[in-house]
Coordinates of C-alpha atoms and ligand atoms in Angstrom, one line a residue:
M1 CA 51.5 48.6 95.4
D2 CA 48.4 49.5 94.0
Q3 CA 46.8 51.5 97.1
R4 CA 43.3 51.2 95.8
H5 CA 43.2 47.6 96.6
V6 CA 44.7 47.7 99.8
R7 CA 42.0 47.2 102.7
T8 CA 41.9 49.8 105.5
V9 CA 42.3 47.1 108.1
F10 CA 43.7 43.5 107.6
W11 CA 45.2 40.3 109.1
E12 CA 48.4 39.4 107.8
D13 CA 51.6 37.5 109.6
H14 CA 49.7 37.1 112.7
Q15 CA 49.4 40.9 113.1
V16 CA 46.8 43.3 112.6
K17 CA 47.9 45.6 109.6
L18 CA 46.2 49.1 109.2
I19 CA 46.7 52.0 106.4
D20 CA 48.2 54.7 108.8
Q21 CA 45.7 57.6 108.1
R22 CA 47.4 60.1 110.2
V23 CA 49.8 60.5 107.3
L24 CA 47.5 60.4 104.4
P25 CA 47.5 62.3 102.0
H26 CA 51.3 62.9 101.8
R27 CA 52.4 59.2 102.7
F28 CA 50.8 55.7 102.2
E29 CA 51.9 53.7 105.0
I30 CA 51.0 50.2 106.7
A31 CA 51.5 50.1 110.5
A32 CA 51.4 46.8 112.3
F33 CA 50.4 45.9 115.7
D34 CA 50.9 42.5 117.5
T35 CA 49.6 43.5 121.0
V36 CA 46.2 44.4 122.4
E37 CA 47.3 47.7 123.6
G38 CA 48.8 48.5 120.5
V39 CA 45.4 48.0 118.5
A40 CA 43.7 49.9 121.3
R41 CA 46.3 52.6 120.8
A42 CA 45.7 52.7 117.0
I43 CA 42.1 53.2 117.5
R44 CA 42.7 56.0 120.0
E45 CA 45.5 57.8 118.3
M46 CA 43.4 57.4 114.8
Y47 CA 45.8 55.5 112.6
V48 CA 42.3 53.9 112.0
R49 CA 39.1 55.9 112.3
G50 CA 35.5 55.6 111.0
A51 CA 33.1 53.5 112.9
P52 CA 33.1 50.7 110.6
A53 CA 36.7 50.6 110.4
I54 CA 37.5 50.7 114.1
G55 CA 34.9 47.8 114.5
A56 CA 36.9 45.3 112.2
T57 CA 39.8 46.7 113.6
A58 CA 38.5 45.8 117.1
A59 CA 37.6 42.4 115.8
F60 CA 41.1 41.4 114.9
G61 CA 42.2 42.8 118.2
M62 CA 40.2 40.0 119.9
A63 CA 41.4 37.4 117.2
L64 CA 44.9 38.6 118.1
A65 CA 44.3 38.4 122.2
A66 CA 43.3 34.7 121.3
R67 CA 46.5 33.9 119.4
I68 CA 49.0 35.6 121.8
S69 CA 47.2 34.4 125.2
P70 CA 49.1 31.5 126.8
A71 CA 45.9 30.1 127.7
T72 CA 45.7 26.4 127.7
T73 CA 42.0 26.1 128.9
P74 CA 39.2 27.5 127.6
E75 CA 38.0 29.2 130.9
A76 CA 41.5 30.8 130.8
L77 CA 41.3 31.7 127.3
L78 CA 37.8 33.4 127.8
A79 CA 39.2 35.6 130.9
D80 CA 41.7 37.1 128.6
L81 CA 39.3 37.5 126.0
R82 CA 37.3 39.6 128.5
R83 CA 40.0 41.7 129.2
A84 CA 40.9 42.6 125.8
K85 CA 37.6 43.4 125.1
E86 CA 37.6 45.8 128.0
V87 CA 40.9 47.4 126.5
L88 CA 39.5 47.7 123.3
D89 CA 36.2 48.9 124.0
A90 CA 37.9 52.0 126.1
A91 CA 39.8 53.1 123.1
R92 CA 37.4 55.5 121.7
P93 CA 33.4 55.9 122.9
T94 CA 31.1 57.3 120.6
A95 CA 31.1 54.6 117.5
V96 CA 29.0 51.7 118.9
N97 CA 30.6 49.4 116.1
L98 CA 33.8 49.1 118.4
S99 CA 32.0 47.3 121.4
W100 CA 29.4 45.4 119.0
A101 CA 32.4 43.6 117.0
T102 CA 34.4 42.9 120.5
A103 CA 30.7 41.7 121.7
R104 CA 30.4 39.6 118.7
L105 CA 33.9 37.9 118.9
L106 CA 33.5 37.5 122.9
E107 CA 29.8 35.8 122.2
L108 CA 31.2 33.2 119.9
A109 CA 34.0 32.2 122.4
Q110 CA 31.6 31.8 125.0
A111 CA 29.3 29.9 122.7
L112 CA 32.4 27.5 121.8
A113 CA 33.4 27.2 125.6
D114 CA 33.8 23.3 125.3
A115 CA 36.1 23.6 122.2
D116 CA 40.1 23.3 122.5
P117 CA 41.7 26.4 122.7
D118 CA 43.3 26.1 119.3
T119 CA 40.0 25.5 117.8
L120 CA 38.5 28.4 119.5
R121 CA 41.7 30.7 118.1
Q122 CA 40.9 29.4 114.7
A123 CA 37.1 30.4 115.0
L124 CA 37.9 33.8 116.2
L125 CA 40.3 34.7 113.5
D126 CA 37.8 33.3 111.3
E127 CA 35.0 35.4 112.5
A128 CA 37.0 38.8 112.6
Q129 CA 37.7 38.0 109.0
A130 CA 34.2 37.2 108.0
L131 CA 33.0 40.6 109.8
A132 CA 35.6 42.2 107.6
D133 CA 34.2 40.6 104.7
E134 CA 30.7 41.1 105.5
D135 CA 31.6 45.1 105.8
V136 CA 32.7 45.2 102.4
E137 CA 29.6 43.4 100.9
I138 CA 27.4 45.4 103.2
N139 CA 28.6 48.5 102.1
R140 CA 28.3 47.8 98.5
R141 CA 24.6 46.9 99.4
M142 CA 24.0 50.0 101.3
G143 CA 25.7 51.9 98.5
F144 CA 23.0 50.9 95.8
H145 CA 20.4 51.2 97.9
G146 CA 21.2 54.8 98.6
A147 CA 21.9 55.7 95.1
R148 CA 18.3 55.1 94.5
V149 CA 17.6 58.4 96.2
I150 CA 20.4 60.5 94.4
P151 CA 19.0 62.1 90.9
S152 CA 20.8 61.2 88.1
K153 CA 22.7 64.4 87.8
A154 CA 23.3 65.9 91.7
N155 CA 25.7 67.7 93.7
L156 CA 26.3 66.0 96.8
L157 CA 27.7 67.8 100.2
H158 CA 29.7 65.5 102.1
H159 CA 31.0 65.7 105.9
C160 CA 34.2 63.8 107.4
N161 CA 35.3 60.8 105.5
T162 CA 33.0 57.9 105.3
G163 CA 34.7 56.4 102.2
R164 CA 37.1 53.5 101.8
L165 CA 39.0 54.6 104.5
A166 CA 36.2 54.6 107.0
T167 CA 35.2 51.0 106.4
V168 CA 37.2 47.9 105.6
D169 CA 36.6 49.0 101.7
F170 CA 33.8 50.9 99.5
G171 CA 32.3 53.3 102.5
T172 CA 29.1 54.1 103.8
A173 CA 28.1 57.9 102.5
L174 CA 31.0 57.7 99.9
G175 CA 29.8 54.0 98.9
V176 CA 26.5 55.9 97.8
V177 CA 28.7 57.9 95.8
Y178 CA 30.9 55.1 94.4
A179 CA 27.4 53.0 93.4
C180 CA 26.0 56.5 91.6
Q181 CA 29.4 56.3 89.5
E182 CA 29.1 52.6 88.8
L183 CA 25.3 53.1 87.6
G184 CA 26.8 56.2 85.3
K185 CA 25.0 59.0 87.5
E186 CA 26.6 62.6 87.0
I187 CA 27.6 63.4 90.3
H188 CA 29.7 66.0 91.8
V189 CA 30.5 66.2 95.5
W190 CA 31.2 69.3 97.7
V191 CA 33.8 68.0 100.2
D192 CA 33.8 69.6 103.6
E193 CA 37.2 70.1 104.8
T194 CA 35.9 69.0 108.4
R195 CA 38.0 70.9 110.9
P196 CA 39.6 70.0 113.4
R197 CA 41.4 67.0 112.0
L198 CA 40.5 67.4 108.5
Q199 CA 39.1 64.2 107.6
G200 CA 37.6 65.8 104.3
A201 CA 40.4 67.8 103.0
R202 CA 42.7 64.8 103.9
L203 CA 41.5 61.8 103.1
T204 CA 38.0 62.3 101.3
A205 CA 39.4 64.6 99.0
W206 CA 42.5 61.7 98.4
E207 CA 40.0 59.0 97.8
L208 CA 37.6 61.0 95.4
M209 CA 40.6 61.7 93.6
Q210 CA 41.9 58.4 93.1
A211 CA 38.4 57.3 92.1
E212 CA 38.1 60.2 89.7
V213 CA 34.7 61.2 91.1
P214 CA 34.2 65.2 90.5
M215 CA 34.8 67.2 93.5
H216 CA 35.7 70.3 95.1
L217 CA 37.0 70.8 98.6
I218 CA 35.3 73.4 100.7
A219 CA 35.8 75.4 104.1
D220 CA 33.1 73.9 106.4
N221 CA 31.9 77.5 106.6
A222 CA 31.0 77.6 103.1
A223 CA 28.4 74.9 103.1
G224 CA 25.6 77.3 104.1
H225 CA 26.2 79.6 101.4
L226 CA 26.3 76.7 98.6
M227 CA 22.9 75.4 100.2
R228 CA 21.0 78.9 100.1
T229 CA 22.4 79.4 96.5
G230 CA 21.0 76.2 95.2
Q231 CA 24.1 74.3 94.6
V232 CA 23.2 71.1 96.7
D233 CA 20.9 68.7 95.7
V234 CA 21.6 66.0 98.7
V235 CA 23.4 66.3 102.2
I236 CA 24.9 62.8 103.0
F237 CA 27.0 61.6 105.7
G238 CA 27.6 58.6 107.8
A239 CA 27.3 57.7 111.5
D240 CA 29.1 56.7 114.4
R241 CA 25.8 55.9 116.6
V242 CA 22.3 55.8 115.7
A243 CA 19.8 55.8 118.6
A244 CA 16.6 53.6 118.7
N245 CA 14.5 56.8 117.6
G246 CA 16.8 58.0 114.4
D247 CA 18.8 60.4 116.5
V248 CA 22.4 60.4 114.7
A249 CA 26.0 61.2 116.4
N250 CA 28.2 61.9 113.7
K251 CA 31.4 63.8 113.0
I252 CA 31.2 67.4 114.7
G253 CA 29.5 69.8 112.4
T254 CA 26.7 67.3 110.9
Y255 CA 24.2 68.9 113.1
K256 CA 24.5 72.2 111.6
L257 CA 24.4 71.0 108.2
A258 CA 21.2 69.0 108.6
V259 CA 19.4 72.4 110.2
V260 CA 20.5 74.6 107.2
A261 CA 19.5 71.8 104.7
R262 CA 16.3 72.0 106.1
E263 CA 15.8 75.4 106.1
N264 CA 16.7 74.9 102.4
G265 CA 14.4 72.1 101.5
I266 CA 17.4 70.0 100.6
P267 CA 17.1 66.2 101.5
V268 CA 19.4 64.9 104.2
Y269 CA 20.6 61.1 104.1
C270 CA 22.3 59.3 106.7
V271 CA 24.0 56.0 105.5
A272 CA 25.1 53.6 108.1
P273 CA 25.0 49.7 108.8
T274 CA 22.8 48.2 111.0
S275 CA 26.0 47.8 113.5
T276 CA 25.9 51.4 114.0
V277 CA 22.3 51.2 115.1
D278 CA 22.2 51.1 118.9
L279 CA 18.6 50.2 120.0
S280 CA 19.4 50.0 123.5
L281 CA 19.6 53.9 123.8
P282 CA 16.2 55.7 123.3
D283 CA 17.8 58.8 121.9
G284 CA 20.8 60.9 120.9
D285 CA 20.7 62.2 124.5
H286 CA 22.2 59.0 125.4
I287 CA 25.0 58.8 123.1
P288 CA 28.4 59.4 124.7
I289 CA 30.2 62.4 122.8
E290 CA 33.9 62.0 122.8
E291 CA 35.9 64.9 123.6
R292 CA 39.4 65.2 122.2
D293 CA 42.7 66.9 123.0
A294 CA 42.5 70.5 122.8
T295 CA 45.5 70.6 120.7
E296 CA 43.4 69.4 117.5
V297 CA 42.0 72.7 117.7
T298 CA 44.7 75.1 118.4
H299 CA 47.0 73.4 116.1
V300 CA 46.7 72.1 112.7
Q301 CA 48.5 69.1 111.5
G302 CA 50.9 70.0 114.6
T303 CA 51.6 73.7 113.7
A304 CA 50.0 76.3 116.2
V305 CA 47.4 78.6 114.8
A306 CA 46.0 79.9 117.9
P307 CA 47.9 82.0 121.0
E308 CA 50.3 79.7 122.9
G309 CA 48.1 78.7 125.9
A310 CA 44.4 79.6 124.3
P311 CA 42.2 77.4 126.0
A312 CA 40.1 75.2 123.4
Y313 CA 37.2 72.8 123.7
N314 CA 36.9 69.8 121.4
P315 CA 33.9 67.6 121.2
A316 CA 34.6 65.3 118.5
F317 CA 30.8 64.5 117.4
D318 CA 27.5 66.0 117.7
V319 CA 24.0 64.8 117.4
T320 CA 21.8 65.5 114.7
P321 CA 17.7 64.8 115.9
H322 CA 15.8 62.8 113.9
R323 CA 13.5 65.4 112.8
Y324 CA 16.3 66.7 110.3
I325 CA 16.8 63.2 108.5
T326 CA 14.9 62.2 105.3
G327 CA 16.1 58.6 105.4
I328 CA 18.8 56.2 106.8
V329 CA 20.1 54.1 104.4
T330 CA 21.0 50.6 105.9
E331 CA 22.4 47.3 103.8
E332 CA 18.6 46.0 104.8
G333 CA 17.0 49.0 102.8
I334 CA 16.4 52.6 103.6
C335 CA 14.7 53.4 106.9
Y336 CA 12.0 56.0 107.0
P337 CA 10.2 57.9 109.7
P338 CA 8.8 56.5 112.0
F339 CA 12.6 55.4 112.6
T340 CA 11.6 53.6 116.0
E341 CA 9.9 50.9 113.7
S342 CA 12.0 50.9 110.4
L343 CA 15.2 50.7 112.7
R344 CA 14.2 47.9 114.5
D345 CA 13.4 45.8 111.7
A346 CA 16.4 46.7 110.0
V347 CA 18.3 45.6 113.0
E348 CA 16.5 42.6 113.1
R349 CA 17.1 41.7 109.6
G350 CA 20.7 42.3 109.7
R351 CA 21.1 40.2 112.9
Q352 CA 19.5 37.3 111.2
R353 CA 21.9 37.7 108.3
V354 CA 24.8 37.5 110.4
A355 CA 23.7 34.5 112.4
E356 CA 22.6 32.5 109.4
N357 CA 26.3 33.3 108.1
R358 CA 28.0 32.2 111.4
R359 CA 26.1 29.2 111.6
R360 CA 27.3 27.8 108.2
R361 CA 30.6 29.1 109.1
L362 CA 30.8 26.9 112.4
A363 CA 29.3 24.1 110.6
R364 CA 32.3 24.0 108.3
L365 CA 34.7 24.3 111.1
L366 CA 33.1 22.2 113.8
G367 CA 31.0 20.0 112.2
T368 CA 27.1 20.2 111.3
E369 CA 25.5 19.8 114.7
K370 CA 27.9 22.1 116.5
G371 CA 27.5 25.0 113.9
Q372 CA 24.3 25.8 116.1
T373 CA 25.2 28.3 118.5
Ligands
MRU401 O1 36.7 60.8 114.3 P1 36.4 59.9 113.2 O2 37.3 60.4 111.9 O3 36.5 58.5 113.3 O4 35.0 60.1 112.8 C1 34.3 59.4 111.7 C2 32.8 59.7 111.2 O5 32.4 60.9 112.1 C3 32.3 59.3 110.0 O6 31.6 60.1 109.7 C4 31.4 57.9 110.9 O7 32.4 57.1 111.5 C5 30.8 57.1 109.7 S1 32.0 56.4 109.0 C6 31.6 55.2 107.8

């Protein structure tokens, strides 16, 4: 199997299949899930992680819920889908792509409430597949928008994993790196190891080495030194949720990078699809921050590094206030301050694009006039 051509999440044999990111880079394994609870567990236990990949997984989880539901009426099927949405949404709190994706599937089901259950099941699977395909297409667009702000020869500092493993394929911030590579730019990436779960050391290093992008892995604590000594041209990362004012929740440690970058006059770009923008929240203080098990801090890959019983605290994300962010790269273009306006416009264009694609798909499935949901 050519590992580079396997999507992070896909539907096969009536199951949701995921690259098991818990065991990378040492083993490449595909895990299969055939219950909604199983899909929720896969998100919670981080078989799959990264905001867009979590969204696509949840979308397939909704399609799975419809498929395994014994419902014979649209009302009963809708009730099962509402329950599935609750189970999936509860898996992780910070990445808004999760509830964005389940809401998108549920809205479609509600709009088709007069269709027979089997047509609805097919429409939901088509929608989940479309969401996954769109993710790849969106990431490529985002990557090439972002490449415009990267010099032809540059050292980038990157946090966590935002590549093909964090999305269905291609990536967000690492998508910019791949776009630069395709454009022939001379890029070198400083890869933050990203404690506690080491998404940088385990996943980003694996991806970049497979793609033959020049890189060095660094301890998280090395980032400030590299910035102060002129070895970083651009700081680049993804997002799990962007508030209406441009405040960005991303992997713990991002805030510290952005502040040190500002101190050293280095531009900071966040790369995130409009599905990661949550216009319902005025600022980052309203974003729920996931707290994960303390053993992720006291242990490294299952091995204890702290004295037994040491108390530990493990917030998984932090918020970077928008004043530290030079631009937010979306699939609709690069948003600059004032973010309240630029993000609102980008989200609106993104919504219109999704609605138009869905209208065309439904017209094919149901006949032209019913495509107008
Ligand atoms: O806890 P994780 O690994 O799900 O956190 C992922 C991140 O913080 C990513 O930077 C973010 O989801 C953007 S990925 C395209």
